């Protein structure tokens, strides 16, 4: 009986040993399975988030992009005077057809091209030219980018670049493209860009959109001194002045006028002196001293009005 009991204990130990080994093997296999599953899952999530991050970067790149117009000779970036115009001011929506209708800024673009044409005719190697950039923040219009490009080609507009940006980053897009003059029909956009020191004009507000071979720029002297500290404003005045000096007193394709609506002679003289210090001499100067400015605006009929309480 003692021997039988000993053998039974040995058999039980052997079974327990086998059971323990099998249990260990099962646990080991389970652990390996979990480990492998976790590794695969981690890799899968890493690949997923990497792709997601790339897609987000691609979308951001699509939202803010500048495309050069291959049909137009690109201007010298170091010398050109860069003018950005909102797309909606140049091209209006059309319900049918392959091209957009022309907008309020169309005559302005023609006047800019007229100045460039006269400059190149006088000097074929001229680098001080207007460099036009068309910008849009409208997502629907951005999806019609091909139509925008074809419309400018259809009307013979010399747009060097097209900038497609979102509403939050459009000012940064202007700064990155070294824009020196911004034109729009939206007061909020004009005010926002002015705040960043870039001269801006509200089109359709006391400006004229009739066809003209001469570009007419009116500076409101009341805002000239306030903007004098901005480097971009100084550069704009300097380049505009240099461009104006390319032509004689009579028959110039670009005309610059200064008007002060308020204040007396002192403020008027200070505004003229500030502009002259930047190299810009006015063809005309008007000190209204509180008088209505409607008659002067009707006489000058400016394409671009800078200042005048629109900042």
PDB file of C-alpha atoms in Angstrom:
ATOM      1  CA  UNK A   1       0.000   0.000   0.000  1.00  0.00           C
ATOM      2  CA  UNK A   2       2.909   2.305   0.751  1.00  0.00           C
ATOM      3  CA  UNK A   3       4.436   1.597  -2.656  1.00  0.00           C
ATOM      4  CA  UNK A   4       1.134   2.121  -4.377  1.00  0.00           C
ATOM      5  CA  UNK A   5       0.684   5.432  -2.625  1.00  0.00           C
ATOM      6  CA  UNK A   6       4.173   6.553  -3.640  1.00  0.00           C
ATOM      7  CA  UNK A   7       3.567   5.667  -7.272  1.00  0.00           C
ATOM      8  CA  UNK A   8       0.281   7.549  -7.202  1.00  0.00           C
ATOM      9  CA  UNK A   9       2.021  10.606  -5.827  1.00  0.00           C
ATOM     10  CA  UNK A  10       4.657  10.407  -8.567  1.00  0.00           C
ATOM     11  CA  UNK A  11       1.958  10.129 -11.205  1.00  0.00           C
ATOM     12  CA  UNK A  12       0.164  13.108  -9.694  1.00  0.00           C
ATOM     13  CA  UNK A  13       3.389  15.095  -9.684  1.00  0.00           C
ATOM     14  CA  UNK A  14       4.009  14.157 -13.312  1.00  0.00           C
ATOM     15  CA  UNK A  15       0.481  15.212 -14.282  1.00  0.00           C
ATOM     16  CA  UNK A  16       0.866  18.445 -12.339  1.00  0.00           C
ATOM     17  CA  UNK A  17       4.206  19.040 -14.031  1.00  0.00           C
ATOM     18  CA  UNK A  18       2.711  18.428 -17.457  1.00  0.00           C
ATOM     19  CA  UNK A  19      -0.258  20.598 -16.576  1.00  0.00           C
ATOM     20  CA  UNK A  20       2.034  23.367 -15.437  1.00  0.00           C
ATOM     21  CA  UNK A  21       4.067  23.129 -18.631  1.00  0.00           C
ATOM     22  CA  UNK A  22       0.947  23.198 -20.751  1.00  0.00           C
ATOM     23  CA  UNK A  23      -0.410  26.134 -18.752  1.00  0.00           C
ATOM     24  CA  UNK A  24       2.881  27.954 -19.156  1.00  0.00           C
ATOM     25  CA  UNK A  25       2.854  27.259 -22.881  1.00  0.00           C
ATOM     26  CA  UNK A  26      -0.711  28.541 -23.160  1.00  0.00           C
ATOM     27  CA  UNK A  27       0.130  31.669 -21.194  1.00  0.00           C
ATOM     28  CA  UNK A  28       3.269  32.198 -23.267  1.00  0.00           C
ATOM     29  CA  UNK A  29       1.326  31.808 -26.493  1.00  0.00           C
ATOM     30  CA  UNK A  30      -1.338  34.163 -25.202  1.00  0.00           C
ATOM     31  CA  UNK A  31       1.286  36.721 -24.227  1.00  0.00           C
ATOM     32  CA  UNK A  32       2.977  36.483 -27.617  1.00  0.00           C
ATOM     33  CA  UNK A  33      -0.376  36.863 -29.352  1.00  0.00           C
ATOM     34  CA  UNK A  34      -1.216  39.941 -27.308  1.00  0.00           C
ATOM     35  CA  UNK A  35       2.265  41.358 -27.891  1.00  0.00           C
ATOM     36  CA  UNK A  36       2.084  40.800 -31.628  1.00  0.00           C
ATOM     37  CA  UNK A  37      -1.443  42.192 -31.779  1.00  0.00           C
ATOM     38  CA  UNK A  38      -0.354  45.280 -29.822  1.00  0.00           C
ATOM     39  CA  UNK A  39       2.655  45.771 -32.091  1.00  0.00           C
ATOM     40  CA  UNK A  40       0.574  45.437 -35.243  1.00  0.00           C
ATOM     41  CA  UNK A  41      -2.075  47.745 -33.794  1.00  0.00           C
ATOM     42  CA  UNK A  42       0.562  50.341 -32.860  1.00  0.00           C
ATOM     43  CA  UNK A  43       2.073  50.205 -36.341  1.00  0.00           C
ATOM     44  CA  UNK A  44      -1.378  50.455 -37.898  1.00  0.00           C
ATOM     45  CA  UNK A  45      -2.284  53.497 -35.814  1.00  0.00           C
ATOM     46  CA  UNK A  46       1.102  55.066 -36.542  1.00  0.00           C
ATOM     47  CA  UNK A  47       0.591  54.617 -40.286  1.00  0.00           C
ATOM     48  CA  UNK A  48      -2.982  55.910 -40.001  1.00  0.00           C
ATOM     49  CA  UNK A  49      -2.035  59.070 -38.133  1.00  0.00           C
ATOM     50  CA  UNK A  50       0.950  59.657 -40.423  1.00  0.00           C
ATOM     51  CA  UNK A  51      -1.357  59.527 -43.430  1.00  0.00           C
ATOM     52  CA  UNK A  52      -3.883  61.725 -41.635  1.00  0.00           C
ATOM     53  CA  UNK A  53      -1.185  64.264 -40.838  1.00  0.00           C
ATOM     54  CA  UNK A  54       0.022  64.261 -44.447  1.00  0.00           C
ATOM     55  CA  UNK A  55      -3.523  64.753 -45.691  1.00  0.00           C
ATOM     56  CA  UNK A  56      -3.959  67.681 -43.327  1.00  0.00           C
ATOM     57  CA  UNK A  57      -0.698  69.251 -44.526  1.00  0.00           C
ATOM     58  CA  UNK A  58      -1.782  68.709 -48.133  1.00  0.00           C
ATOM     59  CA  UNK A  59      -5.125  70.368 -47.435  1.00  0.00           C
ATOM     60  CA  UNK A  60      -3.389  73.320 -45.784  1.00  0.00           C
ATOM     61  CA  UNK A  61      -1.048  73.585 -48.775  1.00  0.00           C
ATOM     62  CA  UNK A  62      -4.039  73.546 -51.076  1.00  0.00           C
ATOM     63  CA  UNK A  63      -5.781  76.265 -49.022  1.00  0.00           C
ATOM     64  CA  UNK A  64      -2.782  78.598 -49.181  1.00  0.00           C
ATOM     65  CA  UNK A  65      -0.980  78.388 -52.490  1.00  0.00           C
ATOM     66  CA  UNK A  66       0.371  80.814 -55.057  1.00  0.00           C
ATOM     67  CA  UNK A  67       0.390  79.775 -58.696  1.00  0.00           C
ATOM     68  CA  UNK A  68       2.423  81.565 -61.342  1.00  0.00           C
ATOM     69  CA  UNK A  69       0.690  82.396 -64.617  1.00  0.00           C
ATOM     70  CA  UNK A  70       2.741  80.666 -67.329  1.00  0.00           C
ATOM     71  CA  UNK A  71       1.073  82.803 -70.015  1.00  0.00           C
ATOM     72  CA  UNK A  72       2.510  86.040 -68.576  1.00  0.00           C
ATOM     73  CA  UNK A  73       6.160  87.043 -68.339  1.00  0.00           C
ATOM     74  CA  UNK A  74       7.088  87.152 -64.659  1.00  0.00           C
ATOM     75  CA  UNK A  75       8.293  90.477 -63.262  1.00  0.00           C
ATOM     76  CA  UNK A  76      11.557  91.135 -61.415  1.00  0.00           C
ATOM     77  CA  UNK A  77      10.672  90.397 -57.793  1.00  0.00           C
ATOM     78  CA  UNK A  78      13.343  92.776 -56.469  1.00  0.00           C
ATOM     79  CA  UNK A  79      12.126  95.841 -58.376  1.00  0.00           C
ATOM     80  CA  UNK A  80       8.462  95.355 -59.294  1.00  0.00           C
ATOM     81  CA  UNK A  81       5.636  97.105 -57.452  1.00  0.00           C
ATOM     82  CA  UNK A  82       3.397  94.248 -56.333  1.00  0.00           C
ATOM     83  CA  UNK A  83      -0.347  94.970 -56.423  1.00  0.00           C
ATOM     84  CA  UNK A  84      -2.815  92.418 -55.039  1.00  0.00           C
ATOM     85  CA  UNK A  85      -6.470  92.639 -56.069  1.00  0.00           C
ATOM     86  CA  UNK A  86      -9.327  90.560 -54.716  1.00  0.00           C
ATOM     87  CA  UNK A  87     -10.602  88.168 -57.358  1.00  0.00           C
ATOM     88  CA  UNK A  88     -14.233  89.159 -56.789  1.00  0.00           C
ATOM     89  CA  UNK A  89     -13.375  92.771 -57.686  1.00  0.00           C
ATOM     90  CA  UNK A  90     -11.918  91.739 -61.041  1.00  0.00           C
ATOM     91  CA  UNK A  91     -14.200  88.869 -62.039  1.00  0.00           C
ATOM     92  CA  UNK A  92     -17.864  88.540 -61.141  1.00  0.00           C
ATOM     93  CA  UNK A  93     -19.814  85.306 -61.100  1.00  0.00           C
ATOM     94  CA  UNK A  94     -21.537  84.279 -64.295  1.00  0.00           C
ATOM     95  CA  UNK A  95     -24.377  81.773 -64.419  1.00  0.00           C
ATOM     96  CA  UNK A  96     -23.356  80.414 -67.779  1.00  0.00           C
ATOM     97  CA  UNK A  97     -20.392  80.415 -70.127  1.00  0.00           C
ATOM     98  CA  UNK A  98     -16.773  79.454 -69.653  1.00  0.00           C
ATOM     99  CA  UNK A  99     -15.576  82.854 -68.386  1.00  0.00           C
ATOM    100  CA  UNK A 100     -16.579  85.201 -65.589  1.00  0.00           C
ATOM    101  CA  UNK A 101     -17.980  88.688 -66.161  1.00  0.00           C
ATOM    102  CA  UNK A 102     -15.615  91.617 -65.578  1.00  0.00           C
ATOM    103  CA  UNK A 103     -15.885  93.403 -62.243  1.00  0.00           C
ATOM    104  CA  UNK A 104     -15.359  96.895 -60.887  1.00  0.00           C
ATOM    105  CA  UNK A 105     -11.551  96.578 -60.897  1.00  0.00           C
ATOM    106  CA  UNK A 106     -11.329  95.738 -64.608  1.00  0.00           C
ATOM    107  CA  UNK A 107     -10.566  99.340 -65.745  1.00  0.00           C
ATOM    108  CA  UNK A 108      -7.974  99.615 -62.979  1.00  0.00           C
ATOM    109  CA  UNK A 109      -6.159  96.555 -64.315  1.00  0.00           C
ATOM    110  CA  UNK A 110      -6.244  98.023 -67.794  1.00  0.00           C
ATOM    111  CA  UNK A 111      -4.710 101.256 -66.462  1.00  0.00           C
ATOM    112  CA  UNK A 112      -1.949  99.303 -64.681  1.00  0.00           C
ATOM    113  CA  UNK A 113      -1.181  97.470 -67.917  1.00  0.00           C
ATOM    114  CA  UNK A 114      -1.119 100.774 -69.780  1.00  0.00           C
ATOM    115  CA  UNK A 115       1.572 102.102 -67.415  1.00  0.00           C
ATOM    116  CA  UNK A 116       3.613  98.912 -67.864  1.00  0.00           C
ATOM    117  CA  UNK A 117       3.288  99.134 -71.625  1.00  0.00           C
ATOM    118  CA  UNK A 118       4.558 102.735 -71.699  1.00  0.00           C
ATOM    119  CA  UNK A 119       7.457 101.847 -69.411  1.00  0.00           C
ATOM    120  CA  UNK A 120       8.556  98.918 -71.583  1.00  0.00           C
ATOM    121  CA  UNK A 121       8.168 100.964 -74.768  1.00  0.00           C
ATOM    122  CA  UNK A 122      10.536 103.569 -73.321  1.00  0.00           C
ATOM    123  CA  UNK A 123      12.985 100.960 -72.014  1.00  0.00           C
ATOM    124  CA  UNK A 124      12.732  97.318 -73.070  1.00  0.00           C
ATOM    125  CA  UNK A 125      14.774  96.228 -70.035  1.00  0.00           C
ATOM    126  CA  UNK A 126      12.635  98.144 -67.531  1.00  0.00           C
ATOM    127  CA  UNK A 127      12.200  96.235 -64.254  1.00  0.00           C
ATOM    128  CA  UNK A 128      10.125  98.764 -62.291  1.00  0.00           C
ATOM    129  CA  UNK A 129       6.706  97.524 -63.360  1.00  0.00           C
ATOM    130  CA  UNK A 130       3.381  96.749 -61.761  1.00  0.00           C
ATOM    131  CA  UNK A 131       3.227  93.087 -60.783  1.00  0.00           C
ATOM    132  CA  UNK A 132      -0.416  92.028 -60.381  1.00  0.00           C
ATOM    133  CA  UNK A 133      -1.504  89.242 -58.059  1.00  0.00           C
ATOM    134  CA  UNK A 134      -5.106  88.028 -57.929  1.00  0.00           C
ATOM    135  CA  UNK A 135      -6.166  86.664 -54.521  1.00  0.00           C
ATOM    136  CA  UNK A 136      -9.292  84.815 -53.432  1.00  0.00           C
ATOM    137  CA  UNK A 137     -10.383  83.400 -50.088  1.00  0.00           C
ATOM    138  CA  UNK A 138     -13.659  81.998 -51.385  1.00  0.00           C
ATOM    139  CA  UNK A 139     -13.580  78.178 -51.319  1.00  0.00           C
ATOM    140  CA  UNK A 140     -16.136  77.956 -54.111  1.00  0.00           C
ATOM    141  CA  UNK A 141     -14.040  80.191 -56.325  1.00  0.00           C
ATOM    142  CA  UNK A 142     -10.925  78.219 -55.463  1.00  0.00           C
ATOM    143  CA  UNK A 143     -12.621  75.165 -56.914  1.00  0.00           C
ATOM    144  CA  UNK A 144     -13.053  77.237 -60.088  1.00  0.00           C
ATOM    145  CA  UNK A 145      -9.360  78.111 -60.322  1.00  0.00           C
ATOM    146  CA  UNK A 146      -9.109  76.917 -63.934  1.00  0.00           C
ATOM    147  CA  UNK A 147     -12.044  79.141 -64.877  1.00  0.00           C
ATOM    148  CA  UNK A 148     -10.441  82.139 -63.158  1.00  0.00           C
ATOM    149  CA  UNK A 149      -7.179  81.634 -65.038  1.00  0.00           C
ATOM    150  CA  UNK A 150      -8.951  81.177 -68.371  1.00  0.00           C
ATOM    151  CA  UNK A 151     -11.085  84.282 -67.728  1.00  0.00           C
ATOM    152  CA  UNK A 152      -8.037  86.507 -67.207  1.00  0.00           C
ATOM    153  CA  UNK A 153      -6.530  85.093 -70.393  1.00  0.00           C
ATOM    154  CA  UNK A 154      -9.800  85.677 -72.265  1.00  0.00           C
ATOM    155  CA  UNK A 155      -9.834  89.376 -71.310  1.00  0.00           C
ATOM    156  CA  UNK A 156      -6.111  89.844 -71.883  1.00  0.00           C
ATOM    157  CA  UNK A 157      -5.338  90.643 -68.248  1.00  0.00           C
ATOM    158  CA  UNK A 158      -1.668  90.449 -67.278  1.00  0.00           C
ATOM    159  CA  UNK A 159      -2.013  88.710 -63.925  1.00  0.00           C
ATOM    160  CA  UNK A 160       1.365  87.306 -62.906  1.00  0.00           C
ATOM    161  CA  UNK A 161       0.185  85.121 -60.019  1.00  0.00           C
ATOM    162  CA  UNK A 162      -2.950  83.655 -58.516  1.00  0.00           C
ATOM    163  CA  UNK A 163      -3.119  83.251 -54.742  1.00  0.00           C
ATOM    164  CA  UNK A 164      -5.665  80.877 -53.191  1.00  0.00           C
ATOM    165  CA  UNK A 165      -5.866  81.389 -49.440  1.00  0.00           C
ATOM    166  CA  UNK A 166      -8.265  80.908 -46.556  1.00  0.00           C
ATOM    167  CA  UNK A 167      -9.845  83.827 -44.752  1.00  0.00           C
ATOM    168  CA  UNK A 168      -7.638  83.547 -41.676  1.00  0.00           C
ATOM    169  CA  UNK A 169      -4.297  83.536 -43.485  1.00  0.00           C
ATOM    170  CA  UNK A 170      -4.925  85.853 -46.417  1.00  0.00           C
ATOM    171  CA  UNK A 171      -3.015  88.776 -44.845  1.00  0.00           C
ATOM    172  CA  UNK A 172      -0.026  86.517 -44.245  1.00  0.00           C
ATOM    173  CA  UNK A 173      -0.275  85.433 -47.886  1.00  0.00           C
ATOM    174  CA  UNK A 174      -0.069  89.087 -48.937  1.00  0.00           C
ATOM    175  CA  UNK A 175       2.981  89.667 -46.762  1.00  0.00           C
ATOM    176  CA  UNK A 176       4.706  86.521 -48.042  1.00  0.00           C
ATOM    177  CA  UNK A 177       4.190  87.737 -51.601  1.00  0.00           C
ATOM    178  CA  UNK A 178       5.633  91.158 -50.657  1.00  0.00           C
ATOM    179  CA  UNK A 179       2.461  92.991 -51.658  1.00  0.00           C
ATOM    180  CA  UNK A 180       2.777  96.788 -51.517  1.00  0.00           C
ATOM    181  CA  UNK A 181      -0.769  97.728 -52.490  1.00  0.00           C
ATOM    182  CA  UNK A 182      -3.980  95.821 -51.792  1.00  0.00           C
ATOM    183  CA  UNK A 183      -7.328  96.544 -53.468  1.00  0.00           C
ATOM    184  CA  UNK A 184     -10.675  95.061 -52.537  1.00  0.00           C
ATOM    185  CA  UNK A 185     -14.412  95.747 -52.481  1.00  0.00           C
ATOM    186  CA  UNK A 186     -14.639  94.436 -48.891  1.00  0.00           C
ATOM    187  CA  UNK A 187     -14.169  97.131 -46.186  1.00  0.00           C
ATOM    188  CA  UNK A 188     -13.170  94.554 -43.555  1.00  0.00           C
ATOM    189  CA  UNK A 189     -10.348  93.214 -45.713  1.00  0.00           C
ATOM    190  CA  UNK A 190      -9.065  96.712 -46.504  1.00  0.00           C
ATOM    191  CA  UNK A 191      -9.080  97.743 -42.833  1.00  0.00           C
ATOM    192  CA  UNK A 192      -7.356  94.512 -41.757  1.00  0.00           C
ATOM    193  CA  UNK A 193      -4.555  94.879 -44.313  1.00  0.00           C
ATOM    194  CA  UNK A 194      -4.088  98.578 -43.445  1.00  0.00           C
ATOM    195  CA  UNK A 195      -3.580  97.524 -39.824  1.00  0.00           C
ATOM    196  CA  UNK A 196      -0.603  95.434 -40.941  1.00  0.00           C
ATOM    197  CA  UNK A 197       0.922  98.508 -42.592  1.00  0.00           C
ATOM    198  CA  UNK A 198       0.155  97.643 -46.227  1.00  0.00           C
ATOM    199  CA  UNK A 199      -1.484 100.507 -48.199  1.00  0.00           C
ATOM    200  CA  UNK A 200      -4.997  99.437 -49.192  1.00  0.00           C
ATOM    201  CA  UNK A 201      -7.867 100.903 -51.164  1.00  0.00           C
ATOM    202  CA  UNK A 202     -11.581 100.181 -51.075  1.00  0.00           C
ATOM    203  CA  UNK A 203     -12.736  99.847 -54.660  1.00  0.00           C
ATOM    204  CA  UNK A 204     -16.139 101.211 -55.590  1.00  0.00           C
ATOM    205  CA  UNK A 205     -16.099 103.642 -52.650  1.00  0.00           C
ATOM    206  CA  UNK A 206     -15.461 107.090 -54.109  1.00  0.00           C
ATOM    207  CA  UNK A 207     -13.329 105.507 -56.831  1.00  0.00           C
ATOM    208  CA  UNK A 208     -14.078 105.352 -60.533  1.00  0.00           C
ATOM    209  CA  UNK A 209     -14.232 102.303 -62.751  1.00  0.00           C
ATOM    210  CA  UNK A 210     -14.527 103.978 -66.142  1.00  0.00           C
ATOM    211  CA  UNK A 211     -11.993 102.986 -68.830  1.00  0.00           C
ATOM    212  CA  UNK A 212      -8.886 105.153 -68.880  1.00  0.00           C
ATOM    213  CA  UNK A 213      -5.383 104.972 -70.289  1.00  0.00           C
ATOM    214  CA  UNK A 214      -4.102 106.924 -67.296  1.00  0.00           C
ATOM    215  CA  UNK A 215      -3.768 105.446 -63.825  1.00  0.00           C
ATOM    216  CA  UNK A 216      -5.009 107.988 -61.266  1.00  0.00           C
ATOM    217  CA  UNK A 217      -3.909 107.596 -57.638  1.00  0.00           C
ATOM    218  CA  UNK A 218      -5.245 109.868 -54.881  1.00  0.00           C
ATOM    219  CA  UNK A 219      -3.577 109.925 -51.469  1.00  0.00           C
ATOM    220  CA  UNK A 220      -5.498 111.341 -48.537  1.00  0.00           C
ATOM    221  CA  UNK A 221      -2.917 113.437 -46.746  1.00  0.00           C
ATOM    222  CA  UNK A 222      -4.701 113.056 -43.408  1.00  0.00           C
ATOM    223  CA  UNK A 223      -3.566 109.425 -43.330  1.00  0.00           C
ATOM    224  CA  UNK A 224      -0.169 109.879 -44.978  1.00  0.00           C
ATOM    225  CA  UNK A 225       1.657 110.851 -41.779  1.00  0.00           C
ATOM    226  CA  UNK A 226      -0.102 108.123 -39.775  1.00  0.00           C
ATOM    227  CA  UNK A 227       1.207 105.499 -42.212  1.00  0.00           C
ATOM    228  CA  UNK A 228       4.685 106.999 -42.506  1.00  0.00           C
ATOM    229  CA  UNK A 229       6.190 104.627 -39.943  1.00  0.00           C
ATOM    230  CA  UNK A 230       5.220 101.514 -41.923  1.00  0.00           C
ATOM    231  CA  UNK A 231       8.102 100.233 -44.048  1.00  0.00           C
ATOM    232  CA  UNK A 232       5.735  98.798 -46.667  1.00  0.00           C
ATOM    233  CA  UNK A 233       4.025 102.191 -47.080  1.00  0.00           C
ATOM    234  CA  UNK A 234       7.365 103.954 -47.487  1.00  0.00           C
ATOM    235  CA  UNK A 235       8.459 101.435 -50.090  1.00  0.00           C
ATOM    236  CA  UNK A 236       5.193 101.841 -51.997  1.00  0.00           C
ATOM    237  CA  UNK A 237       5.489 105.626 -52.078  1.00  0.00           C
ATOM    238  CA  UNK A 238       9.144 105.376 -53.092  1.00  0.00           C
ATOM    239  CA  UNK A 239       8.483 103.000 -55.980  1.00  0.00           C
ATOM    240  CA  UNK A 240       5.416 104.902 -57.130  1.00  0.00           C
ATOM    241  CA  UNK A 241       7.476 108.097 -57.111  1.00  0.00           C
ATOM    242  CA  UNK A 242      10.284 106.456 -59.099  1.00  0.00           C
ATOM    243  CA  UNK A 243       7.731 105.160 -61.595  1.00  0.00           C
ATOM    244  CA  UNK A 244       6.178 108.604 -61.958  1.00  0.00           C
ATOM    245  CA  UNK A 245       9.597 110.168 -62.618  1.00  0.00           C
ATOM    246  CA  UNK A 246      10.033 107.868 -65.612  1.00  0.00           C
ATOM    247  CA  UNK A 247       7.603 110.159 -67.452  1.00  0.00           C
ATOM    248  CA  UNK A 248       7.418 113.862 -68.192  1.00  0.00           C
ATOM    249  CA  UNK A 249       5.129 116.466 -66.701  1.00  0.00           C
ATOM    250  CA  UNK A 250       2.605 116.205 -69.524  1.00  0.00           C
ATOM    251  CA  UNK A 251       1.068 113.087 -71.013  1.00  0.00           C
ATOM    252  CA  UNK A 252       2.081 110.752 -68.175  1.00  0.00           C
ATOM    253  CA  UNK A 253       0.181 107.441 -67.969  1.00  0.00           C
ATOM    254  CA  UNK A 254       0.220 107.710 -64.158  1.00  0.00           C
ATOM    255  CA  UNK A 255      -0.995 110.674 -62.122  1.00  0.00           C
ATOM    256  CA  UNK A 256      -0.580 111.155 -58.356  1.00  0.00           C
ATOM    257  CA  UNK A 257      -2.674 113.625 -56.374  1.00  0.00           C
ATOM    258  CA  UNK A 258      -2.753 114.496 -52.677  1.00  0.00           C
ATOM    259  CA  UNK A 259      -5.765 115.784 -50.772  1.00  0.00           C
ATOM    260  CA  UNK A 260      -6.210 116.778 -47.131  1.00  0.00           C
ATOM    261  CA  UNK A 261      -9.833 116.903 -46.078  1.00  0.00           C
ATOM    262  CA  UNK A 262      -9.268 118.396 -42.631  1.00  0.00           C
ATOM    263  CA  UNK A 263      -6.763 120.648 -40.910  1.00  0.00           C
ATOM    264  CA  UNK A 264      -4.958 123.681 -42.199  1.00  0.00           C
ATOM    265  CA  UNK A 265      -1.825 124.497 -44.096  1.00  0.00           C
ATOM    266  CA  UNK A 266       0.487 122.948 -41.522  1.00  0.00           C
ATOM    267  CA  UNK A 267      -0.975 119.452 -41.855  1.00  0.00           C
ATOM    268  CA  UNK A 268      -1.137 119.866 -45.611  1.00  0.00           C
ATOM    269  CA  UNK A 269       2.536 120.869 -45.779  1.00  0.00           C
ATOM    270  CA  UNK A 270       3.555 118.014 -43.461  1.00  0.00           C
ATOM    271  CA  UNK A 271       1.814 115.466 -45.691  1.00  0.00           C
ATOM    272  CA  UNK A 272       3.574 116.755 -48.803  1.00  0.00           C
ATOM    273  CA  UNK A 273       6.925 116.836 -46.999  1.00  0.00           C
ATOM    274  CA  UNK A 274       6.452 113.234 -45.799  1.00  0.00           C
ATOM    275  CA  UNK A 275       5.772 112.029 -49.335  1.00  0.00           C
ATOM    276  CA  UNK A 276       8.701 113.986 -50.776  1.00  0.00           C
ATOM    277  CA  UNK A 277      11.019 112.444 -48.169  1.00  0.00           C
ATOM    278  CA  UNK A 278      10.031 109.052 -49.635  1.00  0.00           C
ATOM    279  CA  UNK A 279      10.669 110.227 -53.189  1.00  0.00           C
ATOM    280  CA  UNK A 280       7.074 110.878 -54.241  1.00  0.00           C
ATOM    281  CA  UNK A 281       6.084 114.218 -55.707  1.00  0.00           C
ATOM    282  CA  UNK A 282       2.415 114.894 -56.383  1.00  0.00           C
ATOM    283  CA  UNK A 283       1.075 116.138 -59.700  1.00  0.00           C
ATOM    284  CA  UNK A 284      -1.762 117.859 -57.870  1.00  0.00           C
ATOM    285  CA  UNK A 285      -2.364 118.861 -54.256  1.00  0.00           C
ATOM    286  CA  UNK A 286      -5.626 120.027 -52.695  1.00  0.00           C
ATOM    287  CA  UNK A 287      -6.120 121.408 -49.177  1.00  0.00           C
ATOM    288  CA  UNK A 288      -9.860 121.301 -48.491  1.00  0.00           C
ATOM    289  CA  UNK A 289      -9.736 122.461 -44.849  1.00  0.00           C
ATOM    290  CA  UNK A 290     -13.125 120.906 -44.106  1.00  0.00           C
ATOM    291  CA  UNK A 291     -14.775 121.726 -47.417  1.00  0.00           C
ATOM    292  CA  UNK A 292     -16.786 118.967 -49.178  1.00  0.00           C
ATOM    293  CA  UNK A 293     -14.519 116.668 -51.130  1.00  0.00           C
ATOM    294  CA  UNK A 294     -17.165 115.448 -53.562  1.00  0.00           C
ATOM    295  CA  UNK A 295     -16.360 118.057 -56.257  1.00  0.00           C
ATOM    296  CA  UNK A 296     -12.622 117.255 -56.079  1.00  0.00           C
ATOM    297  CA  UNK A 297     -13.272 113.521 -56.323  1.00  0.00           C
ATOM    298  CA  UNK A 298     -15.545 114.126 -59.305  1.00  0.00           C
ATOM    299  CA  UNK A 299     -12.785 116.145 -60.937  1.00  0.00           C
ATOM    300  CA  UNK A 300      -9.922 113.726 -60.224  1.00  0.00           C
ATOM    301  CA  UNK A 301     -11.937 110.499 -60.703  1.00  0.00           C
ATOM    302  CA  UNK A 302      -9.257 108.298 -59.005  1.00  0.00           C
ATOM    303  CA  UNK A 303      -8.878 104.588 -59.636  1.00  0.00           C
ATOM    304  CA  UNK A 304      -7.154 104.255 -56.252  1.00  0.00           C
ATOM    305  CA  UNK A 305      -8.007 106.249 -53.140  1.00  0.00           C
ATOM    306  CA  UNK A 306      -5.644 105.631 -50.246  1.00  0.00           C
ATOM    307  CA  UNK A 307      -6.810 106.787 -46.832  1.00  0.00           C
ATOM    308  CA  UNK A 308      -9.719 109.119 -46.443  1.00  0.00           C
ATOM    309  CA  UNK A 309     -10.909 107.589 -43.173  1.00  0.00           C
ATOM    310  CA  UNK A 310     -11.005 104.046 -44.606  1.00  0.00           C
ATOM    311  CA  UNK A 311      -8.187 102.649 -42.482  1.00  0.00           C
TER     312      UNK A 311
END
